[in-house]
Amino acid sequence: MKKYPLSIIVASMFATAAIASTPVYLDENRPIEERVEDALSRMTTEEKVAMLHAQSKFSSAGVPRLGIPELWTTDGPHGIRPEVFWDEWDQAGWTNDSCTAFPALTCLAATWNPEMSRLYGKSIGEEARYRKKDILLGPGVNIYRTPLNGRNFEYMGEDPYLASKMVVPYVQGVQSNGVAVCVKHYALNNHEVNRHTTNAIVDDRALYEIYLPAFKAAVQDGGAWSIMGAYNLYKNQHACHNQRLLNDILKGEWGFDGAVVSDWGGTHDTAEAITNGLDLEFGSWTNGLSSGSKNAYDSYYLAMPYLKLLKEGKADPKVLDDKVRRVLRLAFRTNMNTRRPFGSLCSPEHVAAAKKIGEEGIVLLKNDKNILPVNTDKVKKIAVIGENAIKMMTVGGGSSSLKAKYELSPLQGIKNRFGDKAEIVYARGYVGDPTGEYNGVSTGQNLKDERDADEILTEAVETAKNADLVIFIGGLNKAPHQDCEDSDRKGLELPYDQDKVIRAIAKANKNLVVVNISGNAVAMPWVKEVPAIMQAWYLGTESGNAIASILAGDANPSGKLPMTFPVTLSDVGAHATGGYPGTPRNDGSNIVDCKYNEGIFVGYRWNDENKIKPLFPFGHGLSYTTFKYGKPELDSDSMTADGKIIVKVPVTNTGKRAGAEVVQLYIADTESSLPRPVKELKDFRKLYLEPGQTAVAEFEITPDKLSFFNDSKHEWIAEPGDFTAIVGSSSSDIRGTAGFTLK
């Protein structure tokens, strides 16, 4: 028998004793549920309640006595928000809280590439982790119901399948860093006007088929650790404490085991907050001083009022324990996980990711006469016109406003890329929003211009006349009533009289490219007068480089629209049916009832149903190369209820450049007992092809992709009968079909 020195034996005894005495909740080798129950059993009622509400603008209390740290949240979903004071919205004045600004989520959705979504989530999660944040308040997956919604730029488009496929890898990427996502805004937060008082009235088919799938995917496929409730009401209850949405569907039907977090100021009632599914309350605006409390946060709905009810025996302690379990799970998955990576901030890899995502998300809408990519052998003078060529877009827009380490403007990107081969000149064209400050963060830009509009326009026209190529860079910005939280747009048209400017420039020079920067569709009454149009979104830190890369052809455009661009607002279901923005009640309350009269017919579904030709269809996007589709082939023309059919579509790059094509699979139900859309997106593949290369897009059709929600039976049903697999380059550009039967 081997003998060991006494020192080793004694050390081993102490180590064994230490392990044996470690509380279960601190032992990371034990299952999380065991740790949760052990921690819960050690907590006082006061400690439990303290975990359920904020202790500062962006943090909630832990349990100091047990060594459970506080939880820190941060706004995303496009970058990590700068620090504010503990109890104020004012900037804390840190010098090390700048971030990488990633493209807005409309751009991410426009990549139609789950790999880009995973890269996005991993990168932004690393930045949140480095900044010691435990919960990232994002991503947003509310459906694009109207192009007037000021917050559409934070979401992933109009189609529930696309949003579902793009949100899952984002969630997984963020949480791989030990940082929780907080998927928002659950649910039916589809516009910003009257957002605190709008009562959404929507039928169950639309709820389950259109507005819930992306949230469900984030929970069941992505494993999201927290969900943020919305401001609006549904069934006359606020979404942050809503029996149907939170208890019945989220926690009941979907089995969500994470924490429900209120939007800041989204909690309104202690009794409802207790019983209707809220777990963690933030931002309730309570002024503790006027109510006699030493700490304003003690007066939150889930604070002293809750504790008082518990001590009086008027609240069920089992409900309290369920809430605390969920917050403890959140802690053990995040800040109690000592094995999570350290993260990184503003790294070269993050900058490269931001540029790559921007390049893949930019959509080439039109390219007559192959004006793009820019041919510098022929183009020796480029006129750049428009305020958005110089205006910083990372500041403003609401809670997603950022303090980016830097933001490269489109003008500077164009100069960097073409300046050594062509003369670059700039003219303002129009004056829009000269401000550049939000919540104490300033761009440092002074965009004031005292000249009158005619003088500015004349300068732009003269500049255009003397150039070989004109690039107009305009669109929206993040000022109120544009792409901005807490307000909606006032119309579909471009602001600041840009339509007039574009038409004047088009008359002065036929070689015109319009680059529209926005998170929303805009009207384009000049569409036939302009040969090339590009949708560029809000691209963040690397905005200028990403735009210049596409203009030059360094990257071949492969983005596809995640929403329909309508010609007029009357072409949009929410407006055509009179449902937006709702009708105020006559009962003396401030509630506005908003009826989703269009039901399931949102976006391209509405266009198909009513035979409306859009300005640009959902899924549309051009390339600098061309693609030829072969005939879709099915491995069978019939399927059983537990079977599947494989669809194969060969696609060939018939051009001279390498490029990527998004092959889209739609399904049509030939005959149904309930009304169904003409077709619905059910899958997609992004193929990267060299010139002359052929690849096969392969899709699997299963009965769940044929089903609809039967609201009378409250279940998903795939009815036997005939279906059509429709393959397209967009929802309007159909390249092939194949029929099959579900037996």
PDB file of C-alpha atoms in Angstrom, residues 197-367:
ATOM      1  CA  THR A 197     -52.763  52.658 -23.251  1.00  0.00           C
ATOM      2  CA  THR A 198     -53.425  50.641 -26.414  1.00  0.00           C
ATOM      3  CA  ASN A 199     -55.568  47.545 -25.912  1.00  0.00           C
ATOM      4  CA  ALA A 200     -54.799  45.140 -28.760  1.00  0.00           C
ATOM      5  CA  ILE A 201     -57.864  43.272 -30.000  1.00  0.00           C
ATOM      6  CA  VAL A 202     -56.700  40.333 -32.092  1.00  0.00           C
ATOM      7  CA  ASP A 203     -58.239  36.965 -32.901  1.00  0.00           C
ATOM      8  CA  ASP A 204     -56.519  33.783 -31.774  1.00  0.00           C
ATOM      9  CA  ARG A 205     -55.539  32.712 -35.278  1.00  0.00           C
ATOM     10  CA  ALA A 206     -53.570  35.898 -35.851  1.00  0.00           C
ATOM     11  CA  LEU A 207     -52.147  35.750 -32.330  1.00  0.00           C
ATOM     12  CA  TYR A 208     -50.831  32.212 -32.710  1.00  0.00           C
ATOM     13  CA  GLU A 209     -49.924  32.261 -36.422  1.00  0.00           C
ATOM     14  CA  ILE A 210     -48.431  35.760 -36.755  1.00  0.00           C
ATOM     15  CA  TYR A 211     -47.562  37.452 -33.466  1.00  0.00           C
ATOM     16  CA  LEU A 212     -46.389  34.643 -31.159  1.00  0.00           C
ATOM     17  CA  PRO A 213     -44.226  32.229 -33.215  1.00  0.00           C
ATOM     18  CA  ALA A 214     -40.948  34.165 -32.876  1.00  0.00           C
ATOM     19  CA  PHE A 215     -41.361  34.411 -29.094  1.00  0.00           C
ATOM     20  CA  LYS A 216     -42.199  30.714 -28.916  1.00  0.00           C
ATOM     21  CA  ALA A 217     -39.109  29.844 -30.976  1.00  0.00           C
ATOM     22  CA  ALA A 218     -36.919  31.997 -28.724  1.00  0.00           C
ATOM     23  CA  VAL A 219     -38.228  30.128 -25.686  1.00  0.00           C
ATOM     24  CA  GLN A 220     -38.508  26.545 -26.915  1.00  0.00           C
ATOM     25  CA  ASP A 221     -35.754  26.393 -29.561  1.00  0.00           C
ATOM     26  CA  GLY A 222     -33.438  29.132 -28.348  1.00  0.00           C
ATOM     27  CA  GLY A 223     -33.827  28.489 -24.615  1.00  0.00           C
ATOM     28  CA  ALA A 224     -34.263  32.165 -23.709  1.00  0.00           C
ATOM     29  CA  TRP A 225     -33.663  32.830 -20.020  1.00  0.00           C
ATOM     30  CA  SER A 226     -35.902  35.896 -19.725  1.00  0.00           C
ATOM     31  CA  ILE A 227     -38.749  37.645 -21.528  1.00  0.00           C
ATOM     32  CA  MET A 228     -39.767  41.298 -21.351  1.00  0.00           C
ATOM     33  CA  GLY A 229     -43.438  42.186 -21.134  1.00  0.00           C
ATOM     34  CA  ALA A 230     -44.835  44.885 -23.402  1.00  0.00           C
ATOM     35  CA  TYR A 231     -46.408  48.239 -22.503  1.00  0.00           C
ATOM     36  CA  ASN A 232     -49.730  47.695 -24.240  1.00  0.00           C
ATOM     37  CA  LEU A 233     -52.785  45.863 -23.004  1.00  0.00           C
ATOM     38  CA  TYR A 234     -54.336  42.646 -24.290  1.00  0.00           C
ATOM     39  CA  LYS A 235     -57.774  41.523 -23.141  1.00  0.00           C
ATOM     40  CA  ASN A 236     -57.831  44.680 -21.004  1.00  0.00           C
ATOM     41  CA  GLN A 237     -54.820  43.617 -18.939  1.00  0.00           C
ATOM     42  CA  HIS A 238     -51.369  45.133 -19.285  1.00  0.00           C
ATOM     43  CA  ALA A 239     -49.005  42.737 -21.022  1.00  0.00           C
ATOM     44  CA  CYS A 240     -46.483  42.906 -18.165  1.00  0.00           C
ATOM     45  CA  HIS A 241     -49.009  41.195 -15.884  1.00  0.00           C
ATOM     46  CA  ASN A 242     -51.340  39.364 -18.213  1.00  0.00           C
ATOM     47  CA  GLN A 243     -52.979  36.061 -17.301  1.00  0.00           C
ATOM     48  CA  ARG A 244     -53.434  34.845 -20.872  1.00  0.00           C
ATOM     49  CA  LEU A 245     -50.057  35.859 -22.277  1.00  0.00           C
ATOM     50  CA  LEU A 246     -47.823  35.077 -19.317  1.00  0.00           C
ATOM     51  CA  ASN A 247     -49.429  32.313 -17.271  1.00  0.00           C
ATOM     52  CA  ASP A 248     -51.568  30.483 -19.811  1.00  0.00           C
ATOM     53  CA  ILE A 249     -49.362  30.664 -22.914  1.00  0.00           C
ATOM     54  CA  LEU A 250     -45.760  31.514 -21.975  1.00  0.00           C
ATOM     55  CA  LYS A 251     -45.416  29.543 -18.750  1.00  0.00           C
ATOM     56  CA  GLY A 252     -48.234  27.083 -19.361  1.00  0.00           C
ATOM     57  CA  GLU A 253     -48.321  26.048 -23.010  1.00  0.00           C
ATOM     58  CA  TRP A 254     -44.649  26.750 -23.748  1.00  0.00           C
ATOM     59  CA  GLY A 255     -43.160  25.610 -20.435  1.00  0.00           C
ATOM     60  CA  PHE A 256     -41.020  28.737 -19.995  1.00  0.00           C
ATOM     61  CA  ASP A 257     -38.876  28.360 -16.849  1.00  0.00           C
ATOM     62  CA  GLY A 258     -37.172  31.756 -17.000  1.00  0.00           C
ATOM     63  CA  ALA A 259     -38.099  35.143 -15.569  1.00  0.00           C
ATOM     64  CA  VAL A 260     -40.627  37.621 -16.912  1.00  0.00           C
ATOM     65  CA  VAL A 261     -39.187  41.135 -16.692  1.00  0.00           C
ATOM     66  CA  SER A 262     -41.377  44.214 -16.913  1.00  0.00           C
ATOM     67  CA  ASP A 263     -40.621  46.907 -19.429  1.00  0.00           C
ATOM     68  CA  TRP A 264     -39.535  50.033 -17.593  1.00  0.00           C
ATOM     69  CA  GLY A 265     -42.761  51.499 -16.232  1.00  0.00           C
ATOM     70  CA  GLY A 266     -44.868  48.640 -17.562  1.00  0.00           C
ATOM     71  CA  THR A 267     -46.183  47.551 -14.145  1.00  0.00           C
ATOM     72  CA  HIS A 268     -49.437  49.110 -12.938  1.00  0.00           C
ATOM     73  CA  ASP A 269     -50.995  47.029 -10.164  1.00  0.00           C
ATOM     74  CA  THR A 270     -49.705  44.948  -7.259  1.00  0.00           C
ATOM     75  CA  ALA A 271     -52.484  42.344  -7.281  1.00  0.00           C
ATOM     76  CA  GLU A 272     -52.201  41.739 -11.040  1.00  0.00           C
ATOM     77  CA  ALA A 273     -48.407  41.708 -10.891  1.00  0.00           C
ATOM     78  CA  ILE A 274     -48.549  39.032  -8.185  1.00  0.00           C
ATOM     79  CA  THR A 275     -51.062  36.721  -9.816  1.00  0.00           C
ATOM     80  CA  ASN A 276     -50.599  37.337 -13.550  1.00  0.00           C
ATOM     81  CA  GLY A 277     -47.059  36.193 -14.185  1.00  0.00           C
ATOM     82  CA  LEU A 278     -44.633  39.093 -13.595  1.00  0.00           C
ATOM     83  CA  ASP A 279     -41.385  38.066 -11.883  1.00  0.00           C
ATOM     84  CA  LEU A 280     -39.058  41.064 -11.966  1.00  0.00           C
ATOM     85  CA  GLU A 281     -40.222  44.700 -11.921  1.00  0.00           C
ATOM     86  CA  PHE A 282     -38.242  47.623 -13.313  1.00  0.00           C
ATOM     87  CA  GLY A 283     -38.731  51.334 -13.834  1.00  0.00           C
ATOM     88  CA  SER A 284     -42.100  51.966 -12.191  1.00  0.00           C
ATOM     89  CA  TRP A 285     -41.365  55.688 -11.771  1.00  0.00           C
ATOM     90  CA  THR A 286     -42.324  55.553  -8.098  1.00  0.00           C
ATOM     91  CA  ASN A 287     -41.216  58.634  -6.160  1.00  0.00           C
ATOM     92  CA  GLY A 288     -40.321  57.182  -2.791  1.00  0.00           C
ATOM     93  CA  LEU A 289     -39.708  60.565  -1.211  1.00  0.00           C
ATOM     94  CA  SER A 290     -43.270  61.800  -1.614  1.00  0.00           C
ATOM     95  CA  SER A 291     -44.673  58.528  -0.311  1.00  0.00           C
ATOM     96  CA  GLY A 292     -42.514  58.641   2.800  1.00  0.00           C
ATOM     97  CA  SER A 293     -40.215  55.790   1.813  1.00  0.00           C
ATOM     98  CA  LYS A 294     -36.476  56.089   2.256  1.00  0.00           C
ATOM     99  CA  ASN A 295     -35.973  54.182  -0.971  1.00  0.00           C
ATOM    100  CA  ALA A 296     -38.187  54.818  -3.990  1.00  0.00           C
ATOM    101  CA  TYR A 297     -37.734  51.235  -5.107  1.00  0.00           C
ATOM    102  CA  ASP A 298     -39.311  49.969  -1.889  1.00  0.00           C
ATOM    103  CA  SER A 299     -42.588  51.451  -3.111  1.00  0.00           C
ATOM    104  CA  TYR A 300     -42.652  49.418  -6.324  1.00  0.00           C
ATOM    105  CA  TYR A 301     -45.682  47.208  -6.846  1.00  0.00           C
ATOM    106  CA  LEU A 302     -43.684  44.055  -6.092  1.00  0.00           C
ATOM    107  CA  ALA A 303     -41.887  45.631  -3.106  1.00  0.00           C
ATOM    108  CA  MET A 304     -43.388  46.820   0.201  1.00  0.00           C
ATOM    109  CA  PRO A 305     -47.006  46.521  -1.027  1.00  0.00           C
ATOM    110  CA  TYR A 306     -46.320  42.860  -1.815  1.00  0.00           C
ATOM    111  CA  LEU A 307     -44.480  42.254   1.447  1.00  0.00           C
ATOM    112  CA  LYS A 308     -47.360  43.793   3.388  1.00  0.00           C
ATOM    113  CA  LEU A 309     -49.870  41.426   1.756  1.00  0.00           C
ATOM    114  CA  LEU A 310     -47.643  38.447   2.506  1.00  0.00           C
ATOM    115  CA  LYS A 311     -47.287  39.355   6.172  1.00  0.00           C
ATOM    116  CA  GLU A 312     -51.043  39.868   6.440  1.00  0.00           C
ATOM    117  CA  GLY A 313     -51.636  36.443   4.932  1.00  0.00           C
ATOM    118  CA  LYS A 314     -53.367  37.962   1.905  1.00  0.00           C
ATOM    119  CA  ALA A 315     -50.879  36.672  -0.702  1.00  0.00           C
ATOM    120  CA  ASP A 316     -49.973  33.069  -1.462  1.00  0.00           C
ATOM    121  CA  PRO A 317     -46.327  32.336  -0.496  1.00  0.00           C
ATOM    122  CA  LYS A 318     -46.238  29.575  -3.144  1.00  0.00           C
ATOM    123  CA  VAL A 319     -46.667  32.229  -5.853  1.00  0.00           C
ATOM    124  CA  LEU A 320     -43.832  34.210  -4.270  1.00  0.00           C
ATOM    125  CA  ASP A 321     -41.573  31.159  -4.280  1.00  0.00           C
ATOM    126  CA  ASP A 322     -42.270  30.518  -7.977  1.00  0.00           C
ATOM    127  CA  LYS A 323     -41.180  34.040  -8.832  1.00  0.00           C
ATOM    128  CA  VAL A 324     -38.030  33.758  -6.719  1.00  0.00           C
ATOM    129  CA  ARG A 325     -37.164  30.397  -8.301  1.00  0.00           C
ATOM    130  CA  ARG A 326     -37.239  32.013 -11.718  1.00  0.00           C
ATOM    131  CA  VAL A 327     -34.986  34.887 -10.643  1.00  0.00           C
ATOM    132  CA  LEU A 328     -32.609  32.441  -8.952  1.00  0.00           C
ATOM    133  CA  ARG A 329     -32.410  30.371 -12.140  1.00  0.00           C
ATOM    134  CA  LEU A 330     -31.494  33.582 -13.936  1.00  0.00           C
ATOM    135  CA  ALA A 331     -28.727  34.227 -11.402  1.00  0.00           C
ATOM    136  CA  PHE A 332     -27.319  30.697 -11.514  1.00  0.00           C
ATOM    137  CA  ARG A 333     -27.270  30.806 -15.322  1.00  0.00           C
ATOM    138  CA  THR A 334     -25.509  34.188 -15.382  1.00  0.00           C
ATOM    139  CA  ASN A 335     -23.640  35.891 -12.552  1.00  0.00           C
ATOM    140  CA  MET A 336     -23.419  32.773 -10.348  1.00  0.00           C
ATOM    141  CA  ASN A 337     -21.737  30.877 -13.176  1.00  0.00           C
ATOM    142  CA  THR A 338     -18.015  31.243 -12.500  1.00  0.00           C
ATOM    143  CA  ARG A 339     -17.209  29.281 -15.659  1.00  0.00           C
ATOM    144  CA  ARG A 340     -18.631  31.756 -18.127  1.00  0.00           C
ATOM    145  CA  PRO A 341     -16.116  33.479 -20.445  1.00  0.00           C
ATOM    146  CA  PHE A 342     -14.785  36.940 -19.699  1.00  0.00           C
ATOM    147  CA  GLY A 343     -15.968  38.650 -22.878  1.00  0.00           C
ATOM    148  CA  SER A 344     -14.383  41.457 -24.871  1.00  0.00           C
ATOM    149  CA  LEU A 345     -15.222  45.005 -25.897  1.00  0.00           C
ATOM    150  CA  CYS A 346     -14.734  46.814 -29.207  1.00  0.00           C
ATOM    151  CA  SER A 347     -12.424  44.087 -30.453  1.00  0.00           C
ATOM    152  CA  PRO A 348     -11.273  43.860 -34.092  1.00  0.00           C
ATOM    153  CA  GLU A 349     -13.418  40.742 -34.362  1.00  0.00           C
ATOM    154  CA  HIS A 350     -16.536  42.667 -33.310  1.00  0.00           C
ATOM    155  CA  VAL A 351     -15.826  45.444 -35.774  1.00  0.00           C
ATOM    156  CA  ALA A 352     -15.373  42.872 -38.533  1.00  0.00           C
ATOM    157  CA  ALA A 353     -18.634  41.182 -37.521  1.00  0.00           C
ATOM    158  CA  ALA A 354     -20.520  44.491 -37.636  1.00  0.00           C
ATOM    159  CA  LYS A 355     -19.196  45.184 -41.139  1.00  0.00           C
ATOM    160  CA  LYS A 356     -19.924  41.664 -42.380  1.00  0.00           C
ATOM    161  CA  ILE A 357     -23.499  41.704 -41.077  1.00  0.00           C
ATOM    162  CA  GLY A 358     -24.028  45.136 -42.625  1.00  0.00           C
ATOM    163  CA  GLU A 359     -22.758  43.981 -46.005  1.00  0.00           C
ATOM    164  CA  GLU A 360     -24.978  40.899 -45.985  1.00  0.00           C
ATOM    165  CA  GLY A 361     -28.033  42.872 -44.906  1.00  0.00           C
ATOM    166  CA  ILE A 362     -27.871  45.712 -47.446  1.00  0.00           C
ATOM    167  CA  VAL A 363     -30.525  45.144 -50.109  1.00  0.00           C
ATOM    168  CA  LEU A 364     -30.067  46.155 -53.740  1.00  0.00           C
ATOM    169  CA  LEU A 365     -33.612  47.091 -54.727  1.00  0.00           C
ATOM    170  CA  LYS A 366     -33.011  48.265 -58.269  1.00  0.00           C
ATOM    171  CA  ASN A 367     -30.039  48.365 -60.639  1.00  0.00           C
TER     172      ASN A 367
END
